[in-house]
PDB file of C-alpha atoms in Angstrom:
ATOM      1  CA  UNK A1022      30.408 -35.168  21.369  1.00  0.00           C
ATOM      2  CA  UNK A1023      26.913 -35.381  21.250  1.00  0.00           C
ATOM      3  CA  UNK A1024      26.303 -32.351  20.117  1.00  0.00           C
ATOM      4  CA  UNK A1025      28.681 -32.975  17.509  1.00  0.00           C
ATOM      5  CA  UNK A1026      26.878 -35.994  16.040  1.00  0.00           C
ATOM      6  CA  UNK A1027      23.466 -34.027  16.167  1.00  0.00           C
ATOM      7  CA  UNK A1028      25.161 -31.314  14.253  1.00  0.00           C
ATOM      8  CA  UNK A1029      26.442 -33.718  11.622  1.00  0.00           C
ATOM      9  CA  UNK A1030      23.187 -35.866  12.040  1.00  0.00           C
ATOM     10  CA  UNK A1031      20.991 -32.634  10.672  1.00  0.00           C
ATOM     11  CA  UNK A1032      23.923 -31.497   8.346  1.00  0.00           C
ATOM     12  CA  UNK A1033      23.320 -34.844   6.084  1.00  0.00           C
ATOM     13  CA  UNK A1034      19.671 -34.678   6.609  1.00  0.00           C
ATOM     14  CA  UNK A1035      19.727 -31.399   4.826  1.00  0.00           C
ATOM     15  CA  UNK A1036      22.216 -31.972   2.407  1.00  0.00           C
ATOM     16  CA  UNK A1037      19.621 -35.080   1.467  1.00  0.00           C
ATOM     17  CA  UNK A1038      17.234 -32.421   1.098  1.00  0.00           C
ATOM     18  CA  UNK A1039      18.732 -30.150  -0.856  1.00  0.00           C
ATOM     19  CA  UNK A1040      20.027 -32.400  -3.458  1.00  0.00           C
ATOM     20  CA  UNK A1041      16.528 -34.199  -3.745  1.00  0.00           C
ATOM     21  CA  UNK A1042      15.084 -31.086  -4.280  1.00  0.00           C
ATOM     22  CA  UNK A1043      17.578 -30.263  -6.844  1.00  0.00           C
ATOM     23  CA  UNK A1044      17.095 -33.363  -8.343  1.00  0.00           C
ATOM     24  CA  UNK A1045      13.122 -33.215  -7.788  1.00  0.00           C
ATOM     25  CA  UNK A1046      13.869 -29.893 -10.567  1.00  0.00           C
ATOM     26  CA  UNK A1047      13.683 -31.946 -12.946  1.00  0.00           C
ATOM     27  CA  UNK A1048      10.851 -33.289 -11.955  1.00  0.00           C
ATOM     28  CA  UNK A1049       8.828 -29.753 -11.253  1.00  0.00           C
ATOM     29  CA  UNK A1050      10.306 -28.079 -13.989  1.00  0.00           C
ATOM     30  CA  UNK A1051      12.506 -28.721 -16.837  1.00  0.00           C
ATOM     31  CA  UNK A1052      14.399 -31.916 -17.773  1.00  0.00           C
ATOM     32  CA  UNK A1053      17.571 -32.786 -15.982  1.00  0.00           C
ATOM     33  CA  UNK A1054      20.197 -32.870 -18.920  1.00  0.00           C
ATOM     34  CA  UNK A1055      17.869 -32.620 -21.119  1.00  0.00           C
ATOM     35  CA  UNK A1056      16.079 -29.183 -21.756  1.00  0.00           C
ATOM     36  CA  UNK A1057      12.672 -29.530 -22.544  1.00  0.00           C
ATOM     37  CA  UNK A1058       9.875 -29.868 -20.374  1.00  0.00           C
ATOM     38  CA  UNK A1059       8.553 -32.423 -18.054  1.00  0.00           C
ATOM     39  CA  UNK A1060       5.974 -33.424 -20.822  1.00  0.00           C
ATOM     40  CA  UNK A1061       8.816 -33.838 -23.675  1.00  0.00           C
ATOM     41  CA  UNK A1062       8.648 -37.745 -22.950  1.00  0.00           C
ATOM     42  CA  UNK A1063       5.420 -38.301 -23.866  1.00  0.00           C
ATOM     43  CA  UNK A1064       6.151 -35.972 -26.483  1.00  0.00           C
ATOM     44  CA  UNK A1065       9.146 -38.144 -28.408  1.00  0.00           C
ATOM     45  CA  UNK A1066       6.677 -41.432 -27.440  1.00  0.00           C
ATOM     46  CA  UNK A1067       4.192 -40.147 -29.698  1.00  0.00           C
ATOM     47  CA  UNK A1068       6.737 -38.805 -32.455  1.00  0.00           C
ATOM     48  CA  UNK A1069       6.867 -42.560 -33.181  1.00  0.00           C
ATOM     49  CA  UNK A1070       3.236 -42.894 -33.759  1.00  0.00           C
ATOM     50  CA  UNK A1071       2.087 -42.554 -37.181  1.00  0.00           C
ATOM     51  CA  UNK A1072      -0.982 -40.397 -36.193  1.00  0.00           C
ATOM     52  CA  UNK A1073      -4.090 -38.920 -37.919  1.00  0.00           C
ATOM     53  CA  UNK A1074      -4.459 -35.470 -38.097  1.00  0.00           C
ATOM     54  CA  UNK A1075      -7.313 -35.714 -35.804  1.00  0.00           C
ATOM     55  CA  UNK A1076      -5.033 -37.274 -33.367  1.00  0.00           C
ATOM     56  CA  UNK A1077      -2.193 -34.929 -33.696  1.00  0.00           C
ATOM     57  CA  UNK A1078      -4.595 -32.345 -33.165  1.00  0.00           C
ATOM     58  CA  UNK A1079      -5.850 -33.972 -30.398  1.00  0.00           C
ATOM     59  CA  UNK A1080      -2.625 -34.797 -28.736  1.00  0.00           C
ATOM     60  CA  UNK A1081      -1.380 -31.267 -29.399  1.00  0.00           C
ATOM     61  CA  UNK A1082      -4.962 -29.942 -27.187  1.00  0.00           C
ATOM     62  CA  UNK A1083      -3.904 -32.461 -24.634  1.00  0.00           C
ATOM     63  CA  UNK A1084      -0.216 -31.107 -24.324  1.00  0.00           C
ATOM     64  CA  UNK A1085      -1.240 -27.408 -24.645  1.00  0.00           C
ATOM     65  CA  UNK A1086      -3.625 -27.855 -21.805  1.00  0.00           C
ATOM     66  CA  UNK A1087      -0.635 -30.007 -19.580  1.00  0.00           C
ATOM     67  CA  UNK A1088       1.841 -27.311 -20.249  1.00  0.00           C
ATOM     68  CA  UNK A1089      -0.682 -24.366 -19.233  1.00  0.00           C
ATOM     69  CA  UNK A1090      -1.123 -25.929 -15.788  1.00  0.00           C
ATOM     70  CA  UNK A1091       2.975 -26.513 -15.229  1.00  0.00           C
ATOM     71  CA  UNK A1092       3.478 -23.242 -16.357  1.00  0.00           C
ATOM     72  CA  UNK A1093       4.656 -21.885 -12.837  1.00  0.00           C
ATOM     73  CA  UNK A1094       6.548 -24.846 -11.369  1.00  0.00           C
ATOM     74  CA  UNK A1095       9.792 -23.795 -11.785  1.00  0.00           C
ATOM     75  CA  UNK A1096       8.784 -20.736  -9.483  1.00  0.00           C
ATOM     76  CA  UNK A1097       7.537 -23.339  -6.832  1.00  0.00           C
ATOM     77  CA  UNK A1098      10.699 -25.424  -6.833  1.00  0.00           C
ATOM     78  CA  UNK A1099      12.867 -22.121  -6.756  1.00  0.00           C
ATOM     79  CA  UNK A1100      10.482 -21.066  -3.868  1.00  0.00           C
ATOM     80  CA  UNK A1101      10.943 -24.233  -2.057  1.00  0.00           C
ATOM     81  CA  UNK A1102      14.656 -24.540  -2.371  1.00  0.00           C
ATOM     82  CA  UNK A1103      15.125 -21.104  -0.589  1.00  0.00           C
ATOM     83  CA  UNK A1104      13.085 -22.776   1.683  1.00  0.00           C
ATOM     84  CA  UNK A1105      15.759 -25.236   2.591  1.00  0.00           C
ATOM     85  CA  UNK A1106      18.451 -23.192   2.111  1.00  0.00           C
ATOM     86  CA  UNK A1107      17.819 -20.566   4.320  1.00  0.00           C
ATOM     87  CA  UNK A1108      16.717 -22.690   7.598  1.00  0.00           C
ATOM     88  CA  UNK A1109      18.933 -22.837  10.140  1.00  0.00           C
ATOM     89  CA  UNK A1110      20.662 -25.608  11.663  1.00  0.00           C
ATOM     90  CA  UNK A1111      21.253 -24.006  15.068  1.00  0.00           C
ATOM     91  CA  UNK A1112      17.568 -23.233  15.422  1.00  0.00           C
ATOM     92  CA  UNK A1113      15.595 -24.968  18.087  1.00  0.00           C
ATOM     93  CA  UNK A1114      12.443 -25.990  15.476  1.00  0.00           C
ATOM     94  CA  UNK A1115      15.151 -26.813  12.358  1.00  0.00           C
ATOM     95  CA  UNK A1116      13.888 -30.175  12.571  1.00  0.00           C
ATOM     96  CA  UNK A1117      10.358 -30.112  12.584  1.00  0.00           C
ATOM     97  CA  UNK A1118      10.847 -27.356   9.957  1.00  0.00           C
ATOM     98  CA  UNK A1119      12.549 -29.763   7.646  1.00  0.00           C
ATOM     99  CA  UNK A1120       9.704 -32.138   8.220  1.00  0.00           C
ATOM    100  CA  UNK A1121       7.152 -30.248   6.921  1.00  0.00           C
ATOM    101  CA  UNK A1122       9.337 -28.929   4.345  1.00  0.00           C
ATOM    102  CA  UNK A1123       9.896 -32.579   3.239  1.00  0.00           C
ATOM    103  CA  UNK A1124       6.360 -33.212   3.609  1.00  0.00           C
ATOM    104  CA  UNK A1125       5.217 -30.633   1.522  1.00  0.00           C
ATOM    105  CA  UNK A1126       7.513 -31.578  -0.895  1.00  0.00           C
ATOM    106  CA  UNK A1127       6.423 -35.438  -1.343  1.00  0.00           C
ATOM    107  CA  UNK A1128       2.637 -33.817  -1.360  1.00  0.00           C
ATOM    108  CA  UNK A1129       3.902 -31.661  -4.612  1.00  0.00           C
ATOM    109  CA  UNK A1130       5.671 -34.997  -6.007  1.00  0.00           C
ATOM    110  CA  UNK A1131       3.130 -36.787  -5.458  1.00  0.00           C
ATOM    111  CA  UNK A1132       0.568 -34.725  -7.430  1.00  0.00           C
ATOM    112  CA  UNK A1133       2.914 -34.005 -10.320  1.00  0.00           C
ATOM    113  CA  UNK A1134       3.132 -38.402 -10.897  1.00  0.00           C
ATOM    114  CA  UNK A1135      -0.908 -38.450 -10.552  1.00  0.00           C
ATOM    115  CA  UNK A1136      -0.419 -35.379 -12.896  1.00  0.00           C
ATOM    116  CA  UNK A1137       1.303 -37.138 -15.257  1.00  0.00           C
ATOM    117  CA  UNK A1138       0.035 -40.386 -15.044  1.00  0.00           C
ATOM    118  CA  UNK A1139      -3.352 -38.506 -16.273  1.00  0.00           C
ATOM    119  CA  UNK A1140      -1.659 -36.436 -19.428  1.00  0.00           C
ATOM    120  CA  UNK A1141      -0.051 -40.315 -20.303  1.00  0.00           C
ATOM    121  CA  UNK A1142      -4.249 -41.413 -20.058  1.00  0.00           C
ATOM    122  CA  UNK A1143      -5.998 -39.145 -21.927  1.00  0.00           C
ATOM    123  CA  UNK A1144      -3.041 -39.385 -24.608  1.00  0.00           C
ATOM    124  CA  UNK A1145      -3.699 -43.370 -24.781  1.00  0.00           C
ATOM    125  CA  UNK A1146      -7.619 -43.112 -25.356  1.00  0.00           C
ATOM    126  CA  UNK A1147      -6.893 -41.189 -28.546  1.00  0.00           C
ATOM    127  CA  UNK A1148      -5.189 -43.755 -30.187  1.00  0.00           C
ATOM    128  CA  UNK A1149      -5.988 -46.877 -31.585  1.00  0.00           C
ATOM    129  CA  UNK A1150      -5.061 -50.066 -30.647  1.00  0.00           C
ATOM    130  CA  UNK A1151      -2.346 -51.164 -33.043  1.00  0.00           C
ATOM    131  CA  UNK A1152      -0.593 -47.574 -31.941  1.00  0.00           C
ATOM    132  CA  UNK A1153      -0.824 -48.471 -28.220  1.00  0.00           C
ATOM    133  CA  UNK A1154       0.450 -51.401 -28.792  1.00  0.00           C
ATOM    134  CA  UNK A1155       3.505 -49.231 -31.361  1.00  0.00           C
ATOM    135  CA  UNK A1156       3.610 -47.102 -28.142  1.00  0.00           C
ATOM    136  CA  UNK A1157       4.282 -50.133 -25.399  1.00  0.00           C
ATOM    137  CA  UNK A1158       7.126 -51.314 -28.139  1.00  0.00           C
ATOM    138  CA  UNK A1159       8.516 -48.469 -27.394  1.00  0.00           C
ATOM    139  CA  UNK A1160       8.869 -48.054 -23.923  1.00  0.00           C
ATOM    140  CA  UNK A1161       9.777 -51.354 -24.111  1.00  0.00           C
ATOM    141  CA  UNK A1162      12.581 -50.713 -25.845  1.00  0.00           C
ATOM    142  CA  UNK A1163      13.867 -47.877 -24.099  1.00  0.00           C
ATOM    143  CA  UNK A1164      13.233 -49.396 -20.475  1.00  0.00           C
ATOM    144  CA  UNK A1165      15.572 -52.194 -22.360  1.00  0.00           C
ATOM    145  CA  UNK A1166      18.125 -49.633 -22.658  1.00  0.00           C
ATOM    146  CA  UNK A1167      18.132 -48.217 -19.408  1.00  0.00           C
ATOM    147  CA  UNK A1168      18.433 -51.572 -17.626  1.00  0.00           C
ATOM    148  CA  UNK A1169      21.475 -52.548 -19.856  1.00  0.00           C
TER     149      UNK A1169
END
């Protein structure tokens, strides 16, 4: 019996994985639903701005250089998912395998939100106040939306 619970025990575990990783695509790679990339948000946020042409340029510099550096995520997340997928349940180190999977996984996460967070900066000096403010409308708005 106990090895029966263990069994199921890990069997979750890595189900857990597997879909957060499938659901962490999104994240590393293109939108969930949506097509696109990860950087159409900030995209359709400044579609709403009435920008210069300076700043269009600028924001178009800014999005060419985000996209260059995301280029080969979906290969990563692909890579990872085998990953998961082929461990092995029965093995004796499945566990500790999983862990560092999961580990390296939150480290990738973790870097593409500081990643972000950083394109979502340098887009936000380029604009003037009254836009930033325009911009924060916005979100507001569609965080408005979500919760309802």
């Amino acid at each position: 019996m106990k090895k029966m619970n263990k069994l199921f025990t890990t069997a979750i575990i890595a189900g857990a994985l597997v879909t957060s990783t499938a659901y962490a695509g999104g994240f590393f790679g293109k939108m969930h639903h949506r097509g696109g990339d990860m950087l159409m948000p900030i995209e359709r946020m400044i579609d709403h701005l009435d920008l210069s042409d300076e700043q269009e340029d600028q924001a178009e510099a800014i999005l060419k250089k985000a996209r260059s550096n995301t280029e080969n995520l979906g290969e990563m997340r692909h890579q990872m998912f085998q990953q998961i997928i082929r461990n092995n349940p029965d093995s004796l180190d499945y566990m500790s395998v999983v862990e560092q999977q999961a580990e390296t996984i939150s480290v990738k996460v973790k870097e593409k939100v500081i990643f972000m967070a950083k394109v979502r900066q340098d887009i936000y000096k380029i604009l003037t106040s009254e836009q930033k403010e325009e911009m924060e409308a916005h979100i507001e708005k569609r965080m408005k939306r979500m919760r309802d």
